[in-house]
Amino acid sequence: MVFTIAVFVLLWIFQISFLEKFYESIKTRDTGECLEEISESYEKMEPTQFGNYIDDMALKHDICIEVLDRYRRSIYSSDVIGDCLIHGRENRTQIYIIGILENPDKQIRYKIKNSRSNCDMLIFGCTLGNPDNPEGYILLNSALAPVGATVAIIKRQLTVITLWLVILAFLISLYLSKRIAQPITNITKAAENLAHGDFRTKFDGRGYLESKKLADTLTYAERELSRVDMMQRDLIANVSHDLRTPLTMLKAYAEMIRDLSGDNPVKRNEHLEIIINETDRLALLVNDILDLSKLESGKQKPNPSEFEIKSKLGEIIGRFKGISEKMGYSIHFTSDGEKMVYCDIVKIEQVIYNLINNAINYTGKDKQIFVRQINLDDGVLIEVEDTGDGIEEEKIKLIFDKYYRSENHKREVVGTGLGLSIVKAVLKMHNYDYGVRSTIGKGSVFWFKISEWDKN
Ligand code: ADP
């Protein structure tokens, strides 16, 4: 609306207030140019041509032209247009010529009111040939038509146009505000609901493309927020569940020692052993949670160093020696030979440890585990294979998620449901490829690839 009004104020000022001034200045310039052109043409043209030329110019510029000789007698004269002040006005032409001669520039530019027609006239004149000894004179009469009538017409026209355009501008702004402002107001209201935790809020971006995009982005943000919210709830539920179980056992066995087995060293030791195991389990869980939260905070960057992978694998497998001997597990290690790798040794060690630990936990009755180190041109492939039940295709996607544990896992299998999440976080941090090949009933192969690292 403001823009429309501004345009019209400008139009009114220029069209109405300045119209007369514009018209006069244009007429003055035009008449002046005409005078110059005629005086130049006089010198170049044959006298026979000049007469026609004067008529043409008079018609073209809507002016009266009178050419006089040195004796001030009319030699060429255009047709008379309106009530002109030069044609047939001997006395006046004489006065104009005197005016020309008295002027140092040897020309006149008068604006005179014609008392008969009550209209302003521009009387321009100059000498022909040498100004000091003129061969003749040219006089032009150009009528300044009164602009009052024109202004009145324009005023009426502008009033009608202004009215229509103000109405149109009002309707357009109404439509635009509905199309642009309304969806944004709706989205803002919905975003406020979302901020208050209502994840079922609908973002309606009807209208133009940008508001639709904004609504889509907010819908996406809402989905992600609700997912994070759900994961957080799950995490708290899972952690508290996992903390509660060992704590209940700790309390139960401590009470048993106090009330029953305190005096029976065999029983007491057995119960104390359980308490120690449960404490270990608790410590493991808390450590895993801490590790994972550190890894996922994104604050941790790999701290790489160079080391020999074959020796490292041997060393980690060695750590399982106790359990292998005690429980009858066999870990078979095959290697393509020593190779230097460059990565965060502490974290990669944890990945290998978690994979072997899982393989022991989930391998079949034959208790066989295979660890392979395959040297490639651009890195080293590490595979950990077990002969367990395998993992169903659709579950493979889930097992790397935090706290996912298959429903059929046995209580005696020590685990927090965070092992593979830690594996995933570490490998992602290193940008290493990883995955699982699994056949139901035959076992699974967990693999990851330590790629060559540009030390620079
Ligand atoms: P946890 O072993 O403590 O349950 P993980 O994150 O290490 O947690 O593993 C998540 C789930 O993935 C396990 O509960 C199990 O169902 C499945 N899984 C992991 N490793 C294997 C494996 N080698 N064979 C079969 N299932 C496995």
Short mmCIF file of C-alpha atoms in Angstrom, two decimals, residues 58-407:
data_model
loop_
_atom_site.label_atom_id
_atom_site.label_comp_id
_atom_site.label_asym_id
_atom_site.label_seq_id
_atom_site.Cartn_x
_atom_site.Cartn_y
_atom_site.Cartn_z
CA ALA A 58 6.65 24.86 -39.74
CA LEU A 59 4.39 21.84 -40.11
CA LYS A 60 6.73 19.50 -38.32
CA HIS A 61 7.28 21.75 -35.30
CA ASP A 62 3.87 23.38 -35.25
CA ILE A 63 5.31 26.89 -35.51
CA CYS A 64 5.07 30.00 -37.73
CA ILE A 65 8.21 31.01 -39.61
CA GLU A 66 8.98 34.26 -41.31
CA VAL A 67 12.23 34.89 -43.22
CA LEU A 68 13.07 38.52 -44.09
CA ASP A 69 15.80 39.99 -46.29
CA ARG A 70 18.32 42.56 -45.24
CA TYR A 71 15.71 45.28 -46.03
CA ARG A 72 13.34 43.58 -43.61
CA ARG A 73 10.97 42.49 -46.34
CA SER A 74 9.36 39.09 -46.05
CA ILE A 75 10.88 36.64 -48.52
CA TYR A 76 9.67 33.28 -47.19
CA SER A 77 6.72 32.78 -44.99
CA SER A 78 5.14 29.58 -43.69
CA ASP A 79 1.42 29.00 -43.42
CA VAL A 80 -0.14 30.91 -40.56
CA ILE A 81 -0.91 28.72 -37.56
CA GLY A 82 -3.36 30.19 -35.06
CA ASP A 83 -3.13 33.77 -33.92
CA CYS A 84 0.55 34.33 -34.53
CA LEU A 85 2.49 37.44 -33.51
CA ILE A 86 4.71 37.74 -36.57
CA HIS A 87 2.57 37.20 -39.63
CA GLY A 88 1.07 40.37 -40.99
CA ARG A 89 2.35 42.37 -38.06
CA GLU A 90 4.73 44.79 -39.74
CA ASN A 91 5.28 46.91 -36.68
CA ARG A 92 5.98 44.00 -34.40
CA THR A 93 8.45 42.34 -36.79
CA GLN A 94 10.33 45.60 -37.01
CA ILE A 95 10.56 45.72 -33.22
CA TYR A 96 11.79 42.11 -33.10
CA ILE A 97 14.48 42.81 -35.68
CA ILE A 98 15.63 45.83 -33.71
CA GLY A 99 15.71 43.55 -30.70
CA ILE A 100 17.91 41.07 -32.61
CA LEU A 101 20.30 43.74 -33.73
CA GLU A 102 20.56 45.29 -30.30
CA ASN A 103 21.28 41.98 -28.65
CA PRO A 104 25.02 41.19 -28.48
CA ASP A 105 24.26 37.59 -29.57
CA LYS A 106 22.21 38.89 -32.45
CA GLN A 107 19.17 36.87 -31.50
CA ILE A 108 16.02 37.13 -29.42
CA ARG A 109 14.16 34.63 -27.21
CA TYR A 110 10.98 36.30 -26.01
CA LYS A 111 8.00 34.90 -24.21
CA ILE A 112 5.08 37.22 -24.90
CA LYS A 113 1.43 36.97 -23.94
CA ASN A 114 -0.88 37.23 -26.91
CA SER A 115 -3.60 39.54 -25.59
CA ARG A 116 -6.08 38.38 -28.23
CA SER A 117 -5.87 34.64 -27.65
CA ASN A 118 -4.73 35.05 -24.05
CA CYS A 119 -2.02 32.51 -24.68
CA ASP A 120 1.75 32.69 -24.25
CA MET A 121 3.92 32.85 -27.38
CA LEU A 122 7.58 32.10 -27.84
CA ILE A 123 9.13 34.57 -30.28
CA PHE A 124 12.60 33.49 -31.36
CA GLY A 125 14.70 35.21 -33.96
CA CYS A 126 18.22 35.56 -35.32
CA THR A 127 20.21 36.99 -38.18
CA LEU A 128 21.07 35.15 -41.40
CA GLY A 129 24.65 35.07 -42.72
CA ASN A 130 27.20 37.32 -41.06
CA PRO A 131 25.71 38.66 -37.77
CA ASP A 132 27.49 42.02 -38.15
CA ASN A 133 26.24 42.52 -41.66
CA PRO A 134 23.14 40.31 -41.85
CA GLU A 135 21.75 39.06 -45.14
CA GLY A 136 18.37 38.72 -43.50
CA TYR A 137 16.45 37.61 -40.43
CA ILE A 138 14.43 34.62 -39.27
CA LEU A 139 11.53 34.96 -36.89
CA LEU A 140 9.73 32.02 -35.27
CA ASN A 141 6.46 32.04 -33.39
CA SER A 142 5.65 29.03 -31.30
CA ALA A 143 2.41 29.01 -29.31
CA LEU A 144 2.53 27.67 -25.78
CA ALA A 145 -0.79 25.88 -25.58
CA PRO A 146 -2.44 26.34 -22.21
CA VAL A 147 -1.94 23.12 -20.17
CA GLY A 148 -4.76 23.82 -17.73
CA ALA A 149 -7.25 21.71 -19.69
CA THR A 150 -4.75 18.88 -20.10
CA VAL A 151 -3.94 18.97 -16.39
CA ALA A 152 -7.63 18.74 -15.58
CA ILE A 153 -7.98 15.64 -17.79
CA ILE A 154 -4.89 14.04 -16.30
CA LYS A 155 -6.15 14.83 -12.80
CA ARG A 156 -9.42 13.02 -13.44
CA GLN A 157 -7.63 10.12 -15.06
CA LEU A 158 -5.17 9.87 -12.17
CA THR A 159 -7.93 10.03 -9.59
CA VAL A 160 -9.68 7.06 -11.20
CA ILE A 161 -6.44 5.10 -11.63
CA THR A 162 -5.33 5.91 -8.07
CA LEU A 163 -8.60 4.68 -6.65
CA TRP A 164 -8.49 1.45 -8.64
CA LEU A 165 -4.87 0.80 -7.87
CA VAL A 166 -5.29 1.46 -4.14
CA ILE A 167 -8.10 -1.10 -4.12
CA LEU A 168 -5.97 -3.51 -6.16
CA ALA A 169 -2.95 -2.97 -3.88
CA PHE A 170 -5.15 -3.60 -0.87
CA LEU A 171 -6.45 -6.86 -2.36
CA ILE A 172 -2.95 -7.98 -3.41
CA SER A 173 -1.51 -7.23 0.04
CA LEU A 174 -4.41 -9.09 1.62
CA TYR A 175 -3.76 -12.10 -0.62
CA LEU A 176 0.02 -11.99 -0.08
CA SER A 177 -0.30 -11.67 3.67
CA LYS A 178 -2.61 -14.70 3.63
CA ARG A 179 -0.19 -16.67 1.47
CA ILE A 180 3.06 -15.64 3.15
CA ALA A 181 2.30 -14.40 6.63
CA GLN A 182 -0.45 -16.87 7.53
CA PRO A 183 1.61 -20.07 6.97
CA ILE A 184 4.51 -18.54 8.91
CA THR A 185 2.19 -17.63 11.79
CA ASN A 186 0.86 -21.21 11.75
CA ILE A 187 4.37 -22.67 11.67
CA THR A 188 5.45 -20.39 14.54
CA LYS A 189 2.50 -21.56 16.65
CA ALA A 190 3.29 -25.20 15.84
CA ALA A 191 6.99 -24.63 16.67
CA GLU A 192 5.95 -23.26 20.06
CA ASN A 193 3.98 -26.47 20.68
CA LEU A 194 7.03 -28.49 19.67
CA ALA A 195 9.17 -26.45 22.06
CA HIS A 196 6.77 -27.50 24.82
CA GLY A 197 7.45 -31.12 23.97
CA ASP A 198 4.45 -31.97 21.79
CA PHE A 199 6.00 -34.21 19.13
CA ARG A 200 2.67 -34.75 17.35
CA THR A 201 2.53 -31.17 16.15
CA LYS A 202 1.69 -30.80 12.44
CA PHE A 203 3.60 -28.18 10.47
CA ASP A 204 1.38 -26.77 7.76
CA GLY A 205 3.44 -24.85 5.23
CA ARG A 206 0.67 -24.32 2.71
CA GLY A 207 1.36 -21.36 0.47
CA TYR A 208 4.61 -20.68 -1.23
CA LEU A 209 7.64 -22.90 -1.71
CA GLU A 210 9.83 -21.47 1.07
CA SER A 211 7.18 -21.89 3.74
CA LYS A 212 6.59 -25.48 2.54
CA LYS A 213 10.32 -26.14 2.84
CA LEU A 214 10.40 -24.60 6.31
CA ALA A 215 7.49 -26.81 7.36
CA ASP A 216 9.22 -29.91 5.94
CA THR A 217 12.47 -29.08 7.75
CA LEU A 218 10.63 -28.57 11.02
CA THR A 219 8.73 -31.83 10.53
CA TYR A 220 12.07 -33.57 10.02
CA ALA A 221 13.52 -31.86 13.13
CA GLU A 222 10.44 -32.93 15.06
CA ARG A 223 10.87 -36.57 13.96
CA GLU A 224 14.53 -36.52 14.96
CA LEU A 225 13.76 -34.87 18.31
CA SER A 226 11.08 -37.40 19.08
CA ARG A 227 13.48 -40.22 18.14
CA VAL A 228 16.18 -38.79 20.42
CA ASP A 229 13.59 -38.37 23.15
CA MET A 230 12.51 -41.99 22.78
CA MET A 231 16.11 -43.22 22.73
CA GLN A 232 16.84 -41.23 25.85
CA ARG A 233 13.85 -42.78 27.62
CA ASP A 234 14.92 -46.27 26.43
CA LEU A 235 18.46 -45.62 27.56
CA ILE A 236 17.39 -44.53 31.03
CA ALA A 237 15.02 -47.50 31.28
CA ASN A 238 17.70 -49.94 30.12
CA VAL A 239 20.46 -48.49 32.28
CA SER A 240 18.31 -48.47 35.37
CA HIS A 241 17.15 -52.01 34.63
CA ASP A 242 20.71 -53.21 34.14
CA LEU A 243 21.87 -51.42 37.27
CA ARG A 244 19.00 -52.72 39.33
CA THR A 245 19.61 -56.42 38.59
CA PRO A 246 23.20 -56.58 39.91
CA LEU A 247 22.31 -54.22 42.76
CA THR A 248 19.45 -56.50 43.85
CA MET A 249 21.81 -59.46 43.72
CA LEU A 250 24.48 -57.58 45.66
CA LYS A 251 21.98 -56.75 48.36
CA ALA A 252 20.54 -60.29 48.43
CA TYR A 253 23.95 -61.97 48.74
CA ALA A 254 25.22 -59.45 51.29
CA GLU A 255 22.12 -60.13 53.37
CA MET A 256 22.63 -63.86 52.95
CA ILE A 257 26.19 -63.56 54.26
CA ARG A 258 24.97 -61.47 57.19
CA ASP A 259 22.09 -63.75 58.09
CA LEU A 260 23.07 -67.24 56.93
CA SER A 261 26.48 -67.96 55.52
CA GLY A 262 28.57 -65.62 57.68
CA ASP A 263 29.93 -68.50 59.72
CA ASN A 264 30.19 -70.97 56.88
CA PRO A 265 33.44 -70.18 55.05
CA VAL A 266 32.62 -72.27 51.96
CA LYS A 267 29.16 -70.77 51.46
CA ARG A 268 30.39 -67.32 52.40
CA ASN A 269 33.19 -67.44 49.83
CA GLU A 270 30.75 -68.65 47.20
CA HIS A 271 28.44 -65.72 47.97
CA LEU A 272 31.33 -63.27 48.09
CA GLU A 273 32.43 -64.55 44.67
CA ILE A 274 28.97 -63.75 43.32
CA ILE A 275 29.14 -60.29 44.89
CA ILE A 276 32.54 -59.70 43.25
CA ASN A 277 31.25 -60.90 39.86
CA GLU A 278 28.21 -58.67 40.08
CA THR A 279 30.37 -55.72 41.08
CA ASP A 280 32.53 -56.41 38.00
CA ARG A 281 29.43 -56.52 35.88
CA LEU A 282 28.34 -53.16 37.31
CA ALA A 283 31.78 -51.66 36.74
CA LEU A 284 31.72 -52.96 33.16
CA LEU A 285 28.35 -51.41 32.52
CA VAL A 286 29.29 -48.05 33.98
CA ASN A 287 32.57 -48.04 32.04
CA ASP A 288 30.80 -48.90 28.80
CA ILE A 289 28.26 -46.13 29.31
CA LEU A 290 31.01 -43.64 30.04
CA ASP A 291 33.07 -44.78 27.03
CA LEU A 292 30.14 -44.56 24.71
CA SER A 293 28.98 -41.17 25.94
CA LYS A 294 32.52 -39.85 25.48
CA LEU A 295 32.75 -41.32 21.98
CA GLU A 296 29.34 -40.07 20.96
CA SER A 297 29.83 -36.59 22.33
CA GLY A 298 32.11 -36.12 19.32
CA LYS A 299 34.68 -34.48 21.58
CA GLN A 300 37.04 -37.40 21.25
CA LYS A 301 39.33 -37.46 18.26
CA PRO A 302 41.46 -40.49 17.37
CA ASN A 303 44.91 -40.32 18.87
CA PRO A 304 46.79 -42.34 16.24
CA SER A 305 50.12 -44.06 16.57
CA GLU A 306 51.97 -46.66 14.57
CA PHE A 307 51.95 -50.27 15.72
CA GLU A 308 52.27 -53.85 14.49
CA ILE A 309 48.84 -55.34 14.03
CA LYS A 310 49.79 -59.02 14.14
CA SER A 311 51.50 -58.68 17.51
CA LYS A 312 48.61 -56.61 18.84
CA LEU A 313 46.06 -59.25 17.79
CA GLY A 314 48.19 -61.97 19.40
CA GLU A 315 48.37 -59.96 22.59
CA ILE A 316 44.60 -59.39 22.78
CA ILE A 317 43.86 -63.07 22.05
CA GLY A 318 46.36 -63.92 24.81
CA ARG A 319 44.15 -62.01 27.26
CA PHE A 320 41.37 -64.54 26.63
CA LYS A 321 43.71 -67.42 27.40
CA GLY A 322 42.41 -67.83 30.94
CA ILE A 323 38.78 -68.07 29.89
CA SER A 324 39.66 -70.30 26.90
CA GLU A 325 41.47 -72.76 29.09
CA LYS A 326 38.89 -72.68 31.87
CA MET A 327 35.78 -72.88 29.71
CA GLY A 328 37.17 -74.87 26.79
CA TYR A 329 37.00 -72.16 24.07
CA SER A 330 39.52 -72.30 21.21
CA ILE A 331 40.53 -69.12 19.47
CA HIS A 332 42.23 -69.81 16.09
CA PHE A 333 44.32 -66.96 14.82
CA THR A 334 45.53 -66.74 11.21
CA SER A 335 47.62 -63.87 9.91
CA ASP A 336 49.07 -62.75 6.56
CA GLY A 337 52.15 -61.60 8.44
CA GLU A 338 53.22 -58.53 10.31
CA LYS A 339 52.04 -55.17 9.04
CA MET A 340 52.34 -51.68 10.43
CA VAL A 341 49.11 -49.82 10.90
CA TYR A 342 48.48 -46.26 11.99
CA CYS A 343 45.44 -45.70 14.18
CA ASP A 344 44.26 -45.05 17.74
CA ILE A 345 45.65 -48.21 19.30
CA VAL A 346 43.67 -48.01 22.56
CA LYS A 347 40.32 -47.67 20.81
CA ILE A 348 41.00 -50.25 18.08
CA GLU A 349 42.12 -52.65 20.81
CA GLN A 350 38.73 -52.16 22.45
CA VAL A 351 36.98 -52.91 19.13
CA ILE A 352 38.91 -56.18 18.69
CA TYR A 353 38.35 -57.06 22.32
CA ASN A 354 34.59 -56.46 22.09
CA LEU A 355 34.31 -58.52 18.88
CA ILE A 356 36.23 -61.49 20.33
CA ASN A 357 34.26 -61.19 23.56
CA ASN A 358 30.99 -61.33 21.60
CA ALA A 359 32.26 -64.27 19.53
CA ILE A 360 33.00 -66.17 22.77
CA ASN A 361 29.60 -65.23 24.17
CA TYR A 362 27.63 -66.21 21.09
CA THR A 363 29.64 -69.04 19.48
CA GLY A 364 28.19 -72.53 19.11
CA LYS A 365 28.55 -75.63 21.25
CA ASP A 366 31.89 -76.46 19.61
CA LYS A 367 33.26 -73.28 21.25
CA GLN A 368 35.35 -72.38 18.19
CA ILE A 369 36.36 -68.79 17.38
CA PHE A 370 38.39 -67.72 14.37
CA VAL A 371 40.33 -64.47 14.18
CA ARG A 372 41.83 -63.57 10.80
CA GLN A 373 44.19 -60.81 9.80
CA ILE A 374 44.13 -60.30 6.01
CA ASN A 375 46.64 -57.87 4.58
CA LEU A 376 45.32 -55.77 1.69
CA ASP A 377 47.01 -53.27 -0.60
CA ASP A 378 45.27 -50.37 1.10
CA GLY A 379 45.00 -51.63 4.68
CA VAL A 380 44.28 -54.62 6.87
CA LEU A 381 41.04 -56.57 7.14
CA ILE A 382 40.27 -58.02 10.55
CA GLU A 383 37.63 -60.76 10.79
CA VAL A 384 36.23 -62.42 13.91
CA GLU A 385 34.14 -65.51 13.20
CA ASP A 386 32.03 -67.68 15.48
CA THR A 387 30.00 -70.82 14.90
CA GLY A 388 26.90 -69.66 16.78
CA ASP A 389 23.28 -69.31 15.73
CA GLY A 390 23.97 -66.41 13.43
CA ILE A 391 21.97 -63.21 13.23
CA GLU A 392 18.82 -62.68 11.17
CA GLU A 393 19.12 -60.24 8.31
CA GLU A 394 16.73 -57.66 9.81
CA LYS A 395 18.48 -57.80 13.20
CA ILE A 396 21.90 -57.07 11.72
CA LYS A 397 20.82 -53.43 11.29
CA LEU A 398 19.84 -53.24 14.96
CA ILE A 399 22.70 -54.91 16.76
CA PHE A 400 24.97 -51.87 16.43
CA ASP A 401 22.30 -49.73 18.10
CA LYS A 402 22.70 -48.72 21.69
CA TYR A 403 21.25 -51.22 24.11
CA TYR A 404 20.01 -53.61 21.50
CA ARG A 405 20.25 -57.13 22.89
CA SER A 406 18.56 -60.08 21.28
CA GLU A 407 15.66 -61.31 23.41
#
